[in-house]
């Protein structure tokens, strides 16, 4: 946990933004794998972690805005718990570390909430993403399970988003650490990969290093020779000379802060000329985006500018054609780049995603485009502020199914050179990604430098095996 | 997947045991970590895997016993799915591999079930353990969430338990493989552990090897110098000369079958004389239990006989006293051995635990003792049958909190030598565990031999660092 004053300040800042009623915070439960007691590793809810810092299951908390009272609901360990799980700090000790003085047994939460509802006072809750918490809210408030999310409190959501979006110095230190550890692991992978290995062997090394660092993975490893598959969690391919390995992986620190890095490197010692050409297009887009980062700049504009660099590069090698500005406006480049240039990052790798992308990444005046292929996957569009942490991650992905689909309807034929594209059908994909903090005048990369240019990567690969 | 005929046979056997109505099988959903799209690795429901073999989320199936019709409910991938997750086998192809010919879109399941209820025909379902499935059942059948489990179908449960309890040759081959891979990983840990390492470094290696083997962990690794904590998932201690490392870990194969092994070894190169004494008591209990395994023998009797060996050994070194038979009957040995000697194993490491321990491990005539400390943690009591697979895992655990608790009330003072026990207060714990198949005349250990005696273990540790 951070120092006690951090949590006191965070809760005080939140209270100052909201008027009346009670704020209900639900921690996470253990998640079962194949039976109740065989569980996945525990991950606390990030908002609960942010305001209370207590990293254990089956907790809830309320802030009564009118009475200015904060209560933690949870149970101390029984002797049976101690036999099976060992003696940890007591809940009372952990609460004290979080600056909390009032703890009630978990089963009193029902009555506490009922008392509030009877008085017609409002209970604010955040949109739940864990089904256990959907069940709890359904039972407390008598709302059907499929309507719970829309009944979440917009003022509560907005206040939390506003606060969590601006990273404090102690959070930036954690995010720096997460990015640095992630960079070390990426370097290790780049040094150890060799032809004949299976993807899962490298994915396993990454997982192992994340755990050994004292934290865990921030998200499931993407480690694949099919980099064109954006969220690929299949690790069954054998690495072959000539292929590219795309490694998108990052750790979260013990306190829960994420790193999120991607590098793409050759299975062999060198990139082919064609791979190098495409890599350099992606790297240009990366540098262009990164150089634009500054307070006041809309990330949507960073994204579109970066997409134009991608599209111009693709035109230079004959895969796109026509007017590039028009092509990007129409969305033709999303044949090659189907997703967004980046997203907010913090306690969640896609920070606060389940509080609503519209609130995290957009504004009332800048509404997310949820229809255009490509733009609908851009999680962040609004103007940047000092203290934001986000990724920059352009890429080029050649997806055979998408070629077939679009070609069949001759989609964007004025911008896409389908004949040439067929010769790239099995190219796979390239992505480059780093994490950035928005500073008062621009941005700073988090963590440490990790081989970025094809020369730097080939220098590492030349000593790899 | 196994061959198609395996699934056809399994479903036919199940159908032959049940009369009318429909059997509803719910596959598992992806489980969210800190937001909906950031997911834990997918684990299919074991019963769904057993009867259908399709290892992907968001599926359900029904067997209409009256119409002799089997239907899979699920959706083919959309182009968006393919962009993000890649082209896999189609659902139609996977269904064909499982011998299924009828597939309907997932959203037709609601109507299908409604049609049945309107006709007052019974829908049998199994007790759900994943909250997503509790929500589905609640909405389909209008049963409150906290009453869903008790509304599960007893005849369905019993038929599944009867079938899954007897392992077929292809299942035994998988369980052999799981135990053998697990043994290799245990040997690696025994070879690589050294003073100064953190527990998490070894836990990470185990996780890494499990993933690299093509499967995964069957359960969270227990790797600890505090072996007295039975389900310890804390990995923050540094290994110190003089301590014991307890490693309870096992892999599950790609098809989902579990291995479950435990070894305890010294951080240094040798056991102390005291550690060796206690280790040998545990090993005696292990051999005694293992030698009793045979069809027709009640596992409760194996457990009690093994506990008496533990208790006699503890008396020999002065930690227990008095009449050993009386002590075990009263439960006094559970100061040192708080849990059961073993459990059923298969697609779940505690096989079918959420179908109900009473049905899996006991019978109508042999009801589980749910009150006596120790016996209430014995998951298996009934007579063994050829084809059962189970663990044998005696141990001795010195739990300071339990000493304090019992000593304060002078509990079992006629059987426990509390003065001597105080000198063992920081001893920690020892467990030895292997997996066994019940054969026609006795048992066979699954997997391969893994260093078991203190001599064998010291021989490995002598070359360790």
Coordinates of C-alpha atoms in Angstrom, one line a residue, chain B residues 3-240:
Chain B
X3 CA -11.8 -39.0 -30.9
X4 CA -15.4 -38.4 -31.7
X5 CA -16.6 -41.8 -30.5
X6 CA -15.4 -41.0 -27.0
X7 CA -17.9 -38.2 -26.7
X8 CA -20.7 -40.2 -28.4
X9 CA -20.1 -43.0 -25.9
X10 CA -20.1 -40.7 -22.9
X11 CA -23.3 -39.0 -23.9
X12 CA -25.0 -42.3 -24.7
X13 CA -24.0 -43.7 -21.3
X14 CA -25.4 -40.7 -19.5
X15 CA -28.6 -40.9 -21.5
X16 CA -29.0 -44.5 -20.6
X17 CA -29.0 -43.6 -16.9
X18 CA -31.7 -40.9 -17.0
X19 CA -35.4 -41.1 -17.9
X20 CA -37.0 -38.0 -19.2
X21 CA -36.8 -34.2 -19.5
X22 CA -33.8 -32.3 -20.9
X23 CA -30.3 -32.1 -19.6
X24 CA -28.9 -28.6 -19.7
X25 CA -25.1 -28.2 -19.9
X26 CA -23.6 -24.8 -19.4
X27 CA -20.1 -24.1 -20.6
X28 CA -18.1 -21.4 -18.9
X29 CA -17.7 -17.7 -19.9
X30 CA -14.5 -15.8 -19.9
X31 CA -13.8 -14.4 -16.4
X32 CA -12.9 -10.7 -16.1
X33 CA -9.9 -9.6 -14.0
X34 CA -10.2 -5.8 -13.6
X35 CA -12.5 -5.0 -16.5
X36 CA -14.7 -7.1 -18.8
X37 CA -12.2 -7.5 -21.6
X38 CA -9.1 -8.1 -19.5
X39 CA -9.6 -11.8 -18.8
X40 CA -8.1 -14.6 -16.9
X41 CA -7.1 -17.6 -19.0
X42 CA -10.2 -19.5 -20.1
X43 CA -11.1 -22.7 -18.2
X44 CA -14.0 -24.6 -19.6
X45 CA -16.4 -26.3 -17.3
X46 CA -15.2 -29.9 -16.7
X47 CA -18.5 -31.6 -17.2
X48 CA -19.0 -29.7 -20.5
X49 CA -15.5 -30.7 -21.5
X50 CA -16.2 -34.3 -20.5
X51 CA -19.4 -34.6 -22.7
X52 CA -18.6 -32.2 -25.5
X53 CA -14.9 -31.5 -25.5
X54 CA -15.2 -28.0 -27.0
X55 CA -12.8 -25.7 -25.2
X56 CA -14.2 -22.2 -25.9
X57 CA -16.4 -19.8 -24.0
X58 CA -20.1 -19.0 -24.4
X59 CA -21.5 -22.4 -25.3
X60 CA -24.4 -24.4 -23.9
X61 CA -25.8 -27.8 -24.9
X62 CA -29.0 -29.7 -24.2
X63 CA -29.8 -33.4 -24.5
X64 CA -33.5 -34.0 -24.9
X65 CA -34.0 -37.4 -23.4
X66 CA -37.5 -37.9 -24.8
X67 CA -36.7 -36.9 -28.3
X68 CA -33.1 -38.3 -28.2
X69 CA -31.8 -35.1 -29.6
X70 CA -28.6 -33.2 -28.7
X71 CA -28.2 -29.5 -29.6
X72 CA -25.2 -27.3 -29.2
X73 CA -26.0 -23.6 -28.6
X74 CA -23.3 -21.2 -29.7
X75 CA -22.2 -18.6 -32.2
X76 CA -19.8 -18.7 -35.1
X77 CA -17.1 -16.0 -35.1
X78 CA -17.9 -12.7 -36.7
X79 CA -15.4 -10.8 -38.9
X80 CA -14.7 -8.6 -35.8
X81 CA -14.0 -11.7 -33.8
X82 CA -11.6 -12.9 -36.5
X83 CA -9.8 -9.5 -36.6
X84 CA -9.3 -9.5 -32.9
X85 CA -8.9 -13.2 -32.1
X86 CA -7.9 -14.9 -35.4
X87 CA -9.4 -17.7 -37.4
X88 CA -9.8 -20.9 -35.5
X89 CA -11.8 -24.0 -36.5
X90 CA -15.4 -23.0 -37.0
X91 CA -17.9 -24.0 -34.4
X92 CA -19.4 -26.3 -36.9
X93 CA -16.1 -28.1 -37.4
X94 CA -15.6 -28.4 -33.6
X95 CA -19.1 -29.7 -33.2
X96 CA -18.5 -32.3 -35.8
X97 CA -15.4 -33.4 -33.9
X98 CA -17.6 -34.0 -30.9
X99 CA -20.2 -35.9 -33.0
X100 CA -22.8 -33.2 -32.9
X101 CA -24.9 -32.3 -35.9
X102 CA -27.3 -29.7 -34.6
X103 CA -26.1 -26.2 -33.7
X104 CA -28.3 -23.3 -32.9
X105 CA -27.4 -19.6 -32.2
X106 CA -26.9 -18.9 -28.6
X107 CA -29.8 -16.5 -28.3
X108 CA -32.2 -19.2 -29.2
X109 CA -31.6 -21.0 -26.0
X110 CA -33.9 -18.7 -24.1
X111 CA -36.9 -19.7 -26.3
X112 CA -35.9 -23.3 -26.3
X113 CA -36.0 -23.5 -22.5
X114 CA -39.2 -21.5 -22.3
X115 CA -40.9 -23.9 -24.7
X116 CA -39.9 -26.7 -22.3
X117 CA -41.1 -25.0 -19.2
X118 CA -44.4 -24.1 -20.9
X119 CA -44.9 -27.8 -21.5
X120 CA -44.1 -28.5 -17.8
X121 CA -41.3 -30.8 -18.8
X122 CA -38.4 -30.8 -16.5
X123 CA -35.1 -29.2 -17.3
X124 CA -32.2 -30.8 -15.3
X125 CA -29.2 -28.7 -14.5
X126 CA -26.1 -29.1 -12.4
X127 CA -25.2 -26.8 -9.5
X128 CA -23.4 -23.8 -10.9
X129 CA -20.2 -22.4 -9.4
X130 CA -19.6 -19.5 -11.8
X131 CA -21.7 -16.5 -11.1
X132 CA -22.4 -15.9 -14.8
X133 CA -24.2 -19.2 -14.9
X134 CA -26.1 -18.5 -11.7
X135 CA -27.4 -15.3 -13.4
X136 CA -28.5 -17.2 -16.5
X137 CA -30.3 -19.9 -14.5
X138 CA -31.9 -17.3 -12.3
X139 CA -33.3 -15.5 -15.3
X140 CA -34.4 -18.6 -17.2
X141 CA -36.1 -20.3 -14.3
X142 CA -37.1 -17.3 -12.1
X143 CA -35.3 -18.8 -9.1
X144 CA -33.5 -16.4 -6.7
X145 CA -29.8 -16.5 -7.0
X146 CA -29.3 -18.0 -3.5
X147 CA -31.6 -20.9 -4.2
X148 CA -30.2 -22.0 -7.6
X149 CA -27.8 -24.6 -6.2
X150 CA -30.4 -26.4 -4.2
X151 CA -32.6 -26.6 -7.3
X152 CA -30.0 -28.6 -9.2
X153 CA -31.1 -32.0 -10.4
X154 CA -30.0 -34.8 -8.1
X155 CA -30.5 -37.5 -10.6
X156 CA -28.4 -35.6 -13.2
X157 CA -25.7 -35.0 -10.5
X158 CA -25.6 -38.7 -9.5
X159 CA -25.5 -39.9 -13.1
X160 CA -22.6 -37.5 -14.0
X161 CA -20.7 -38.5 -10.8
X162 CA -21.1 -42.2 -11.5
X163 CA -19.8 -41.8 -15.0
X164 CA -16.9 -39.4 -14.4
X165 CA -15.7 -41.3 -11.4
X166 CA -14.6 -44.3 -13.4
X167 CA -11.7 -43.2 -15.6
X168 CA -11.5 -44.7 -19.1
X169 CA -8.2 -45.7 -20.7
X170 CA -7.8 -42.5 -22.7
X171 CA -8.4 -40.5 -19.5
X172 CA -5.9 -42.6 -17.6
X173 CA -3.3 -41.9 -20.3
X174 CA -3.9 -38.1 -19.8
X175 CA -3.7 -38.4 -16.0
X176 CA -0.5 -40.3 -16.4
X177 CA 0.9 -37.6 -18.6
X178 CA -0.2 -34.9 -16.2
X179 CA 1.4 -36.6 -13.3
X180 CA 4.6 -37.3 -15.2
X181 CA 5.0 -33.7 -16.4
X182 CA 4.3 -32.5 -12.8
X183 CA 7.0 -34.9 -11.5
X184 CA 9.5 -33.4 -14.0
X185 CA 8.7 -29.9 -12.8
X186 CA 9.0 -31.0 -9.1
X187 CA 12.4 -32.4 -9.9
X188 CA 13.5 -29.2 -11.6
X189 CA 12.4 -27.2 -8.6
X190 CA 14.3 -29.5 -6.2
X191 CA 17.4 -29.1 -8.4
X192 CA 17.2 -25.3 -8.7
X193 CA 16.1 -24.1 -5.3
X194 CA 18.8 -22.4 -3.3
X195 CA 19.1 -20.2 -0.2
X196 CA 18.4 -16.6 -0.8
X197 CA 15.8 -17.2 -3.5
X198 CA 12.3 -15.9 -3.1
X199 CA 9.4 -18.3 -3.1
X200 CA 7.9 -16.4 -6.0
X201 CA 10.9 -17.2 -8.2
X202 CA 10.2 -20.9 -7.9
X203 CA 6.5 -20.5 -8.1
X204 CA 7.1 -18.6 -11.4
X205 CA 9.3 -21.4 -12.8
X206 CA 6.5 -23.9 -12.1
X207 CA 3.9 -21.8 -13.7
X208 CA 6.2 -21.2 -16.7
X209 CA 6.9 -24.9 -17.2
X210 CA 3.2 -25.8 -16.9
X211 CA 2.4 -23.3 -19.6
X212 CA 5.3 -24.4 -21.8
X213 CA 4.1 -28.0 -21.5
X214 CA 1.1 -27.0 -23.6
X215 CA -1.3 -27.1 -20.7
X216 CA -1.6 -25.0 -17.6
X217 CA -1.5 -25.2 -13.8
X218 CA -4.2 -27.5 -12.5
X219 CA -4.5 -25.2 -9.4
X220 CA -2.6 -22.3 -7.9
X221 CA 0.9 -23.3 -6.9
X222 CA 1.6 -23.8 -3.2
X223 CA 5.4 -23.2 -2.9
X224 CA 6.3 -22.1 0.6
X225 CA 8.7 -22.3 3.5
X226 CA 5.5 -22.2 5.7
X227 CA 4.2 -25.6 4.8
X228 CA 2.0 -25.6 7.8
X229 CA -0.3 -23.1 5.9
X230 CA -2.4 -25.6 3.9
X231 CA -3.5 -23.5 1.0
X232 CA -0.8 -20.8 1.0
X233 CA -0.7 -18.6 -2.1
X234 CA 1.8 -16.1 -0.7
X235 CA 5.2 -16.3 -2.3
X236 CA 7.0 -13.4 -0.6
X237 CA 9.4 -15.3 1.7
X238 CA 13.1 -15.7 1.1
X239 CA 14.4 -19.2 1.4
X240 CA 16.8 -19.7 4.3

